Short mmCIF file of C-alpha atoms in Angstrom, two decimals:
data_model
loop_
_atom_site.label_atom_id
_atom_site.label_comp_id
_atom_site.label_asym_id
_atom_site.label_seq_id
_atom_site.Cartn_x
_atom_site.Cartn_y
_atom_site.Cartn_z
CA MET A 1 -95.90 38.14 -84.79
CA ARG A 2 -96.30 35.41 -81.99
CA ILE A 3 -97.37 38.37 -79.63
CA LEU A 4 -99.70 39.58 -82.29
CA LEU A 5 -101.34 36.21 -83.05
CA SER A 6 -101.69 35.60 -79.18
CA GLY A 7 -103.42 38.66 -78.93
CA ILE A 8 -105.80 37.96 -81.81
CA ALA A 9 -106.55 34.74 -80.44
CA ALA A 10 -107.31 36.10 -76.78
CA LEU A 11 -109.62 38.80 -78.63
CA GLY A 12 -111.44 36.20 -80.40
CA LEU A 13 -112.08 34.12 -76.99
CA ALA A 14 -113.27 37.27 -75.10
CA MET A 15 -115.84 37.97 -78.08
CA ALA A 16 -116.96 34.20 -78.08
CA VAL A 17 -117.88 34.48 -74.17
CA MET A 18 -119.33 37.89 -74.61
CA PRO A 19 -123.23 37.80 -74.45
CA ALA A 20 -124.85 38.06 -77.92
CA ALA A 21 -125.97 41.71 -78.49
CA GLN A 22 -129.93 41.85 -77.51
CA ALA A 23 -132.02 42.28 -80.67
CA GLU A 24 -134.18 45.44 -80.55
CA PRO A 25 -137.81 44.34 -79.52
CA ILE A 26 -140.64 44.29 -82.18
CA LYS A 27 -142.92 47.18 -81.28
CA ILE A 28 -146.52 46.93 -81.72
CA LYS A 29 -148.36 50.49 -81.46
CA PHE A 30 -152.00 49.81 -80.65
CA SER A 31 -153.98 53.13 -81.51
CA HIS A 32 -157.48 53.77 -80.50
CA VAL A 33 -160.16 56.73 -80.21
CA VAL A 34 -161.81 56.19 -76.79
CA ALA A 35 -160.89 56.14 -73.16
CA ASP A 36 -158.69 53.61 -71.16
CA SER A 37 -161.93 53.02 -69.00
CA THR A 38 -164.06 51.89 -71.97
CA PRO A 39 -164.23 48.06 -72.80
CA LYS A 40 -161.96 48.76 -75.91
CA GLY A 41 -159.64 50.87 -73.63
CA LYS A 42 -159.28 47.89 -70.95
CA GLY A 43 -159.25 45.45 -73.67
CA ALA A 44 -156.06 46.98 -75.25
CA LEU A 45 -154.35 47.39 -71.99
CA GLU A 46 -155.06 43.65 -71.21
CA PHE A 47 -153.54 42.62 -74.54
CA LYS A 48 -150.54 44.67 -73.73
CA ARG A 49 -150.18 42.95 -70.39
CA LEU A 50 -150.58 39.31 -71.89
CA VAL A 51 -148.07 40.06 -74.75
CA GLU A 52 -145.31 41.57 -72.78
CA GLN A 53 -145.62 38.89 -69.95
CA ARG A 54 -145.38 36.03 -72.59
CA LEU A 55 -142.66 37.52 -74.71
CA PRO A 56 -140.62 39.52 -72.37
CA GLY A 57 -138.08 41.70 -74.28
CA LYS A 58 -139.24 40.49 -77.79
CA VAL A 59 -142.29 42.35 -77.98
CA VAL A 60 -143.40 45.74 -76.59
CA VAL A 61 -146.87 47.02 -76.91
CA GLU A 62 -147.69 50.69 -76.80
CA VAL A 63 -151.36 51.72 -76.38
CA TYR A 64 -152.52 55.04 -77.28
CA PRO A 65 -156.01 55.88 -76.41
CA ASN A 66 -158.28 59.00 -77.07
CA SER A 67 -156.90 59.76 -80.48
CA GLN A 68 -153.62 60.50 -79.10
CA LEU A 69 -151.91 59.48 -82.28
CA PHE A 70 -154.53 59.25 -84.91
CA GLY A 71 -158.20 60.12 -85.14
CA ASP A 72 -161.02 58.37 -86.88
CA ALA A 73 -160.20 59.94 -90.23
CA LYS A 74 -156.59 59.01 -90.25
CA GLU A 75 -156.01 55.54 -88.63
CA MET A 76 -156.90 53.31 -91.23
CA GLU A 77 -154.28 55.03 -93.61
CA ALA A 78 -151.78 55.20 -90.86
CA LEU A 79 -152.17 51.32 -90.10
CA LEU A 80 -151.30 50.86 -93.85
CA LEU A 81 -148.38 53.17 -93.80
CA GLY A 82 -146.97 51.08 -90.75
CA ASP A 83 -147.44 54.30 -88.25
CA VAL A 84 -149.22 51.91 -86.11
CA GLN A 85 -149.69 48.28 -86.25
CA ILE A 86 -153.02 47.55 -84.62
CA ILE A 87 -156.27 49.60 -84.34
CA ALA A 88 -159.86 49.02 -83.45
CA PRO A 89 -162.33 51.08 -85.57
CA SER A 90 -166.10 50.63 -85.22
CA LEU A 91 -167.38 48.20 -87.86
CA SER A 92 -169.01 51.21 -89.69
CA LYS A 93 -165.49 52.46 -90.63
CA PHE A 94 -164.79 49.54 -93.06
CA SER A 95 -167.60 50.22 -95.43
CA LYS A 96 -165.21 51.85 -98.10
CA PHE A 97 -163.21 48.46 -98.09
CA THR A 98 -166.28 45.94 -98.02
CA SER A 99 -169.89 46.35 -98.42
CA LYS A 100 -170.40 43.27 -96.42
CA LEU A 101 -169.51 44.74 -92.95
CA GLN A 102 -172.31 47.38 -93.46
CA VAL A 103 -174.59 44.56 -92.04
CA PHE A 104 -173.64 45.42 -88.64
CA ASP A 105 -174.96 49.19 -89.10
CA LEU A 106 -178.72 48.01 -90.02
CA PRO A 107 -181.15 49.30 -87.56
CA PHE A 108 -182.76 46.89 -85.39
CA LEU A 109 -181.07 43.91 -87.05
CA PHE A 110 -179.88 42.29 -83.75
CA ASP A 111 -182.10 41.67 -80.43
CA ASP A 112 -179.28 41.90 -78.37
CA ILE A 113 -175.24 41.72 -77.72
CA HIS A 114 -175.81 37.93 -77.33
CA ALA A 115 -177.33 37.61 -80.79
CA ILE A 116 -174.22 39.77 -82.18
CA ASP A 117 -171.87 37.53 -80.25
CA ARG A 118 -173.46 34.26 -81.89
CA PHE A 119 -173.20 35.69 -85.31
CA GLN A 120 -169.54 36.84 -85.13
CA LYS A 121 -168.46 33.69 -83.74
CA GLY A 122 -170.20 31.67 -86.53
CA LYS A 123 -168.63 30.78 -89.86
CA ILE A 124 -169.98 33.76 -91.62
CA GLY A 125 -168.92 36.33 -88.98
CA GLN A 126 -165.45 34.77 -88.83
CA GLY A 127 -165.00 34.86 -92.66
CA LEU A 128 -165.51 38.62 -92.48
CA LEU A 129 -162.43 39.01 -90.55
CA THR A 130 -160.35 38.15 -93.55
CA SER A 131 -162.77 39.84 -96.15
CA MET A 132 -160.28 42.96 -96.65
CA GLU A 133 -156.87 41.00 -97.03
CA SER A 134 -156.72 42.09 -100.48
CA LYS A 135 -156.57 45.69 -99.46
CA GLY A 136 -154.06 45.07 -96.98
CA TYR A 137 -156.13 44.73 -93.56
CA THR A 138 -156.65 41.39 -91.51
CA GLY A 139 -159.01 41.26 -88.67
CA LEU A 140 -157.98 39.55 -85.49
CA GLY A 141 -161.37 39.77 -83.61
CA TYR A 142 -164.43 41.41 -82.70
CA TRP A 143 -164.74 43.52 -79.70
CA HIS A 144 -168.18 44.55 -78.27
CA ASN A 145 -168.86 48.04 -77.05
CA GLY A 146 -172.64 47.61 -76.92
CA MET A 147 -176.13 48.51 -77.90
CA LYS A 148 -176.62 52.13 -79.24
CA GLN A 149 -178.91 54.92 -77.56
CA MET A 150 -180.18 58.07 -79.17
CA SER A 151 -179.67 61.63 -77.62
CA ALA A 152 -180.87 65.03 -78.22
CA ASN A 153 -181.90 68.05 -76.37
CA LYS A 154 -185.50 67.32 -76.87
CA PRO A 155 -187.27 64.18 -75.97
CA LEU A 156 -187.12 61.31 -78.56
CA ARG A 157 -190.29 59.12 -78.00
CA VAL A 158 -191.50 58.66 -81.43
CA PRO A 159 -189.86 58.86 -84.91
CA GLU A 160 -191.55 62.23 -85.73
CA ASP A 161 -189.48 63.70 -82.81
CA ALA A 162 -186.20 63.25 -84.62
CA LYS A 163 -187.43 65.12 -87.57
CA GLY A 164 -185.29 68.07 -88.76
CA LEU A 165 -182.57 67.62 -86.02
CA LYS A 166 -178.89 67.27 -86.96
CA PHE A 167 -177.44 64.00 -85.60
CA ARG A 168 -173.56 63.17 -85.50
CA ILE A 169 -173.07 59.62 -87.22
CA GLN A 170 -169.94 57.82 -87.86
CA SER A 171 -168.69 57.74 -91.41
CA SER A 172 -171.36 55.12 -92.69
CA ASP A 173 -173.95 55.22 -95.67
CA VAL A 174 -176.07 52.84 -93.65
CA LEU A 175 -176.35 55.36 -90.59
CA GLU A 176 -176.77 58.19 -93.22
CA ALA A 177 -179.85 56.45 -94.68
CA GLN A 178 -181.10 55.71 -91.17
CA PHE A 179 -181.23 59.09 -89.98
CA LYS A 180 -182.63 60.43 -93.21
CA ALA A 181 -185.41 57.79 -93.09
CA LEU A 182 -186.57 59.68 -89.81
CA GLY A 183 -186.29 63.17 -91.50
CA SER A 184 -183.31 64.18 -89.81
CA ASN A 185 -180.13 65.75 -90.98
CA PRO A 186 -177.01 63.36 -90.72
CA GLN A 187 -173.41 64.67 -89.90
CA LYS A 188 -170.62 62.53 -90.39
CA MET A 189 -168.11 63.40 -87.73
CA ALA A 190 -164.82 62.04 -86.09
CA PHE A 191 -165.66 60.81 -82.54
CA ALA A 192 -163.15 63.17 -80.92
CA GLU A 193 -165.14 66.24 -81.99
CA VAL A 194 -168.61 64.97 -80.84
CA TYR A 195 -168.60 66.74 -77.34
CA GLN A 196 -167.83 70.13 -78.63
CA ALA A 197 -170.13 69.79 -81.38
CA LEU A 198 -172.98 68.97 -78.95
CA GLN A 199 -171.92 71.80 -76.62
CA THR A 200 -171.90 74.36 -79.22
CA GLY A 201 -175.19 73.28 -80.93
CA THR A 202 -173.18 72.20 -84.42
CA VAL A 203 -175.40 69.00 -83.92
CA ASP A 204 -178.40 68.50 -81.94
CA GLY A 205 -178.02 64.94 -81.00
CA GLN A 206 -176.09 61.62 -81.49
CA GLU A 207 -176.19 57.88 -81.08
CA ASN A 208 -173.81 56.04 -78.90
CA THR A 209 -173.33 53.23 -76.12
CA TRP A 210 -173.75 53.88 -72.57
CA SER A 211 -169.95 53.59 -71.91
CA ASN A 212 -169.07 56.10 -74.79
CA ILE A 213 -171.64 58.44 -73.66
CA TYR A 214 -170.46 58.50 -70.14
CA SER A 215 -166.85 58.59 -70.51
CA GLN A 216 -166.98 61.31 -73.04
CA LYS A 217 -169.49 63.26 -70.92
CA PHE A 218 -171.98 63.44 -73.70
CA HIS A 219 -174.72 63.22 -71.05
CA GLU A 220 -173.52 66.63 -69.71
CA ALA A 221 -174.42 68.29 -73.04
CA GLN A 222 -177.76 66.44 -73.78
CA LYS A 223 -180.95 66.88 -71.90
CA TYR A 224 -182.34 63.61 -72.97
CA ILE A 225 -181.20 59.99 -73.62
CA THR A 226 -183.67 57.60 -75.35
CA GLU A 227 -182.75 53.86 -74.47
CA THR A 228 -183.56 52.60 -78.09
CA ASN A 229 -181.07 49.92 -78.63
CA HIS A 230 -181.44 50.34 -82.20
CA GLY A 231 -178.00 49.43 -83.30
CA VAL A 232 -174.53 48.37 -82.23
CA ILE A 233 -171.29 49.71 -81.96
CA ASP A 234 -168.69 47.02 -82.11
CA TYR A 235 -165.20 46.97 -83.22
CA MET A 236 -162.95 44.94 -85.44
CA VAL A 237 -159.32 44.73 -84.07
CA VAL A 238 -157.35 45.06 -87.21
CA THR A 239 -153.76 44.82 -88.16
CA ASN A 240 -151.59 45.42 -91.31
CA THR A 241 -151.53 41.97 -93.39
CA LYS A 242 -148.13 42.38 -94.26
CA PHE A 243 -146.81 43.02 -90.84
CA TRP A 244 -148.95 40.24 -89.33
CA LYS A 245 -147.67 37.55 -91.92
CA GLY A 246 -144.10 39.04 -91.29
CA LEU A 247 -143.99 38.33 -87.67
CA PRO A 248 -141.62 35.52 -86.64
CA ASN A 249 -142.99 31.97 -86.25
CA ASP A 250 -142.29 32.00 -82.54
CA VAL A 251 -144.14 35.23 -82.06
CA ARG A 252 -147.21 35.33 -84.13
CA PRO A 253 -149.01 32.51 -82.28
CA VAL A 254 -148.31 34.07 -78.96
CA VAL A 255 -149.65 37.30 -80.03
CA GLU A 256 -152.64 35.60 -81.61
CA LYS A 257 -153.46 33.58 -78.53
CA ALA A 258 -153.05 36.84 -76.36
CA MET A 259 -155.51 38.81 -78.72
CA ALA A 260 -158.03 35.92 -78.36
CA GLU A 261 -157.82 36.11 -74.52
CA ALA A 262 -157.81 39.78 -74.60
CA THR A 263 -161.34 39.56 -76.76
CA VAL A 264 -162.70 37.33 -74.31
CA PHE A 265 -161.87 39.78 -71.42
CA ALA A 266 -162.85 42.87 -73.20
CA ASN A 267 -166.33 41.41 -74.23
CA LYS A 268 -167.14 40.12 -70.84
CA LEU A 269 -166.50 43.81 -69.52
CA ALA A 270 -168.68 45.44 -72.05
CA ASP A 271 -172.15 44.39 -70.56
CA ASP A 272 -171.12 45.22 -67.00
CA ILE A 273 -169.36 48.64 -67.96
CA ASN A 274 -172.36 49.98 -70.02
CA GLU A 275 -174.91 49.01 -67.16
CA ALA A 276 -172.61 50.68 -64.64
CA ASP A 277 -172.30 53.71 -66.85
CA LYS A 278 -175.99 53.87 -67.53
CA LYS A 279 -176.61 53.96 -63.78
CA LYS A 280 -173.93 56.76 -63.34
CA ILE A 281 -175.62 58.85 -65.98
CA LEU A 282 -178.90 58.33 -64.26
CA GLU A 283 -177.56 59.30 -60.90
CA SER A 284 -175.65 62.14 -62.06
CA GLY A 285 -178.99 64.12 -62.67
CA LYS A 286 -177.64 65.73 -65.86
CA THR A 287 -180.03 64.15 -68.25
CA GLU A 288 -183.43 62.14 -68.43
CA ILE A 289 -183.42 58.74 -69.71
CA ILE A 290 -186.34 57.89 -71.56
CA THR A 291 -187.67 54.28 -71.83
CA LEU A 292 -189.91 53.45 -74.96
CA THR A 293 -193.15 51.55 -74.82
CA LYS A 294 -193.58 48.41 -76.97
CA GLU A 295 -195.62 50.52 -79.31
CA GLN A 296 -193.23 53.36 -79.52
CA ALA A 297 -190.24 50.95 -80.25
CA ALA A 298 -192.51 49.50 -83.08
CA GLN A 299 -192.77 52.89 -84.62
CA TRP A 300 -189.03 53.44 -84.79
CA ARG A 301 -188.55 49.96 -86.29
CA LYS A 302 -191.14 50.76 -88.93
CA ALA A 303 -189.54 54.12 -89.67
CA MET A 304 -186.08 52.56 -90.40
CA ALA A 305 -187.38 49.51 -92.20
CA PRO A 306 -186.69 50.96 -95.66
CA VAL A 307 -182.98 50.95 -95.02
CA TYR A 308 -182.98 47.19 -95.22
CA LYS A 309 -184.36 47.11 -98.92
CA GLN A 310 -181.89 50.12 -99.78
CA PHE A 311 -178.61 48.12 -98.73
CA GLU A 312 -179.68 44.72 -99.42
CA PRO A 313 -178.07 44.54 -103.03
CA GLU A 314 -174.84 45.60 -101.39
CA VAL A 315 -174.77 43.74 -98.30
CA GLY A 316 -176.27 40.56 -99.64
CA LYS A 317 -179.79 38.95 -98.44
CA ASP A 318 -177.97 35.86 -97.40
CA LEU A 319 -176.00 37.84 -94.82
CA ILE A 320 -178.81 39.71 -93.42
CA ASP A 321 -180.81 36.43 -93.15
CA ALA A 322 -178.05 34.91 -91.34
CA ALA A 323 -177.80 37.79 -88.81
CA LEU A 324 -181.52 37.87 -88.38
CA ALA A 325 -181.11 34.00 -87.71
CA SER A 326 -178.80 34.92 -84.56
CA ASN A 327 -181.71 36.16 -82.87
CA THR A 328 -183.38 32.86 -82.40
CA ALA A 329 -180.29 30.62 -82.29
CA GLY A 330 -179.53 30.84 -78.55
#
C-alpha cells in the first residue's frame, strides 16, 4: 500500500510540474471576393499580421481571397452559419438587411472619396455599422475601394450611348434603377463571373473601380472605359454578432484595435492603388479611357436624378441630406 501511495504521489507531482496543455487557438476565417493586390486584399492581410503578432498562439487569422471559399451569393449566409467569421462585402450587398445602406448606391451622391470618408466617420455613418445587429451582423469598419467608372465595347460619352446595353451590376435595387434610368438592361451577377460574361458578350459593360478593373483584367475585355466617378464601391467589414460578442474579454479589444489600424491602412492604400492601376490600364493600350466634359458629366447626373426620388422613402431624406452635406464639410 505504501508503495502504491508513493507512486500516486509521484504521479501527482509529475502532473503538477507538467506544462498545461495549450488551448486551441481561436480561428478567424476572413473570406472575400477580390484579389490580394487590391486595397481590400491588402487590408485583410494587414489585419492578419497585426492580430497574429499581438495574440500569438491565441488567435489565427486565415485569409481567403478571390471567392476561394464563398462567392458574393453565399458569403452572407456562410457568416451567419459560422462557416467564416469575417467578410467584407460591398455596401450594395446589405440592402436586403437594411434599406439605409442603399444611400451609398445613389448615383453622384458624393463628390469624391474624401466626402465619403467624412460621412462614414461621422455619427450617422458610424451608427449604420450596428444597424443590422438584430439580423446577426455587426459592422467593424468601412474599407474604401474607390469611385466607380463605366466600361463598354462602345464609347460612353452621353447617357444615350448606354441605351439598350446590358450592364453587369451588383445585387442592388438602386443600381438596377440607375441603369434603367439610362435605358440600359442591368444584369445582377456575382463578381467572380464578370470577366467571362464580358468576354462572351453575356453583358456589354460594367461599372467598377480602377483597381478592380485592372486586377480582374476587365480592361482586356472592354474597348472603352469612361471616367464617370458616378458612384462608390466601398465595403463594410462585418462579423457574426454572436461570434463577436462571444470573444474572450482579453481578445476582443485587441482584435478590434487591429481592425481599426487595418482600416486606416487599407483606406490609405485605396487612392494610391486606384491611381496606379488607372495608369497601368492606360499604358496597356488595350482600352481607351474617355474623360467627360463638364457638360457631358451634367447630362449623366440629370439622367440618373430620378433615382433619388424613387428611393428617398426607403433610405430617408435625412440620411441623403447628411451624405450630401459631407461634400461641403471638408
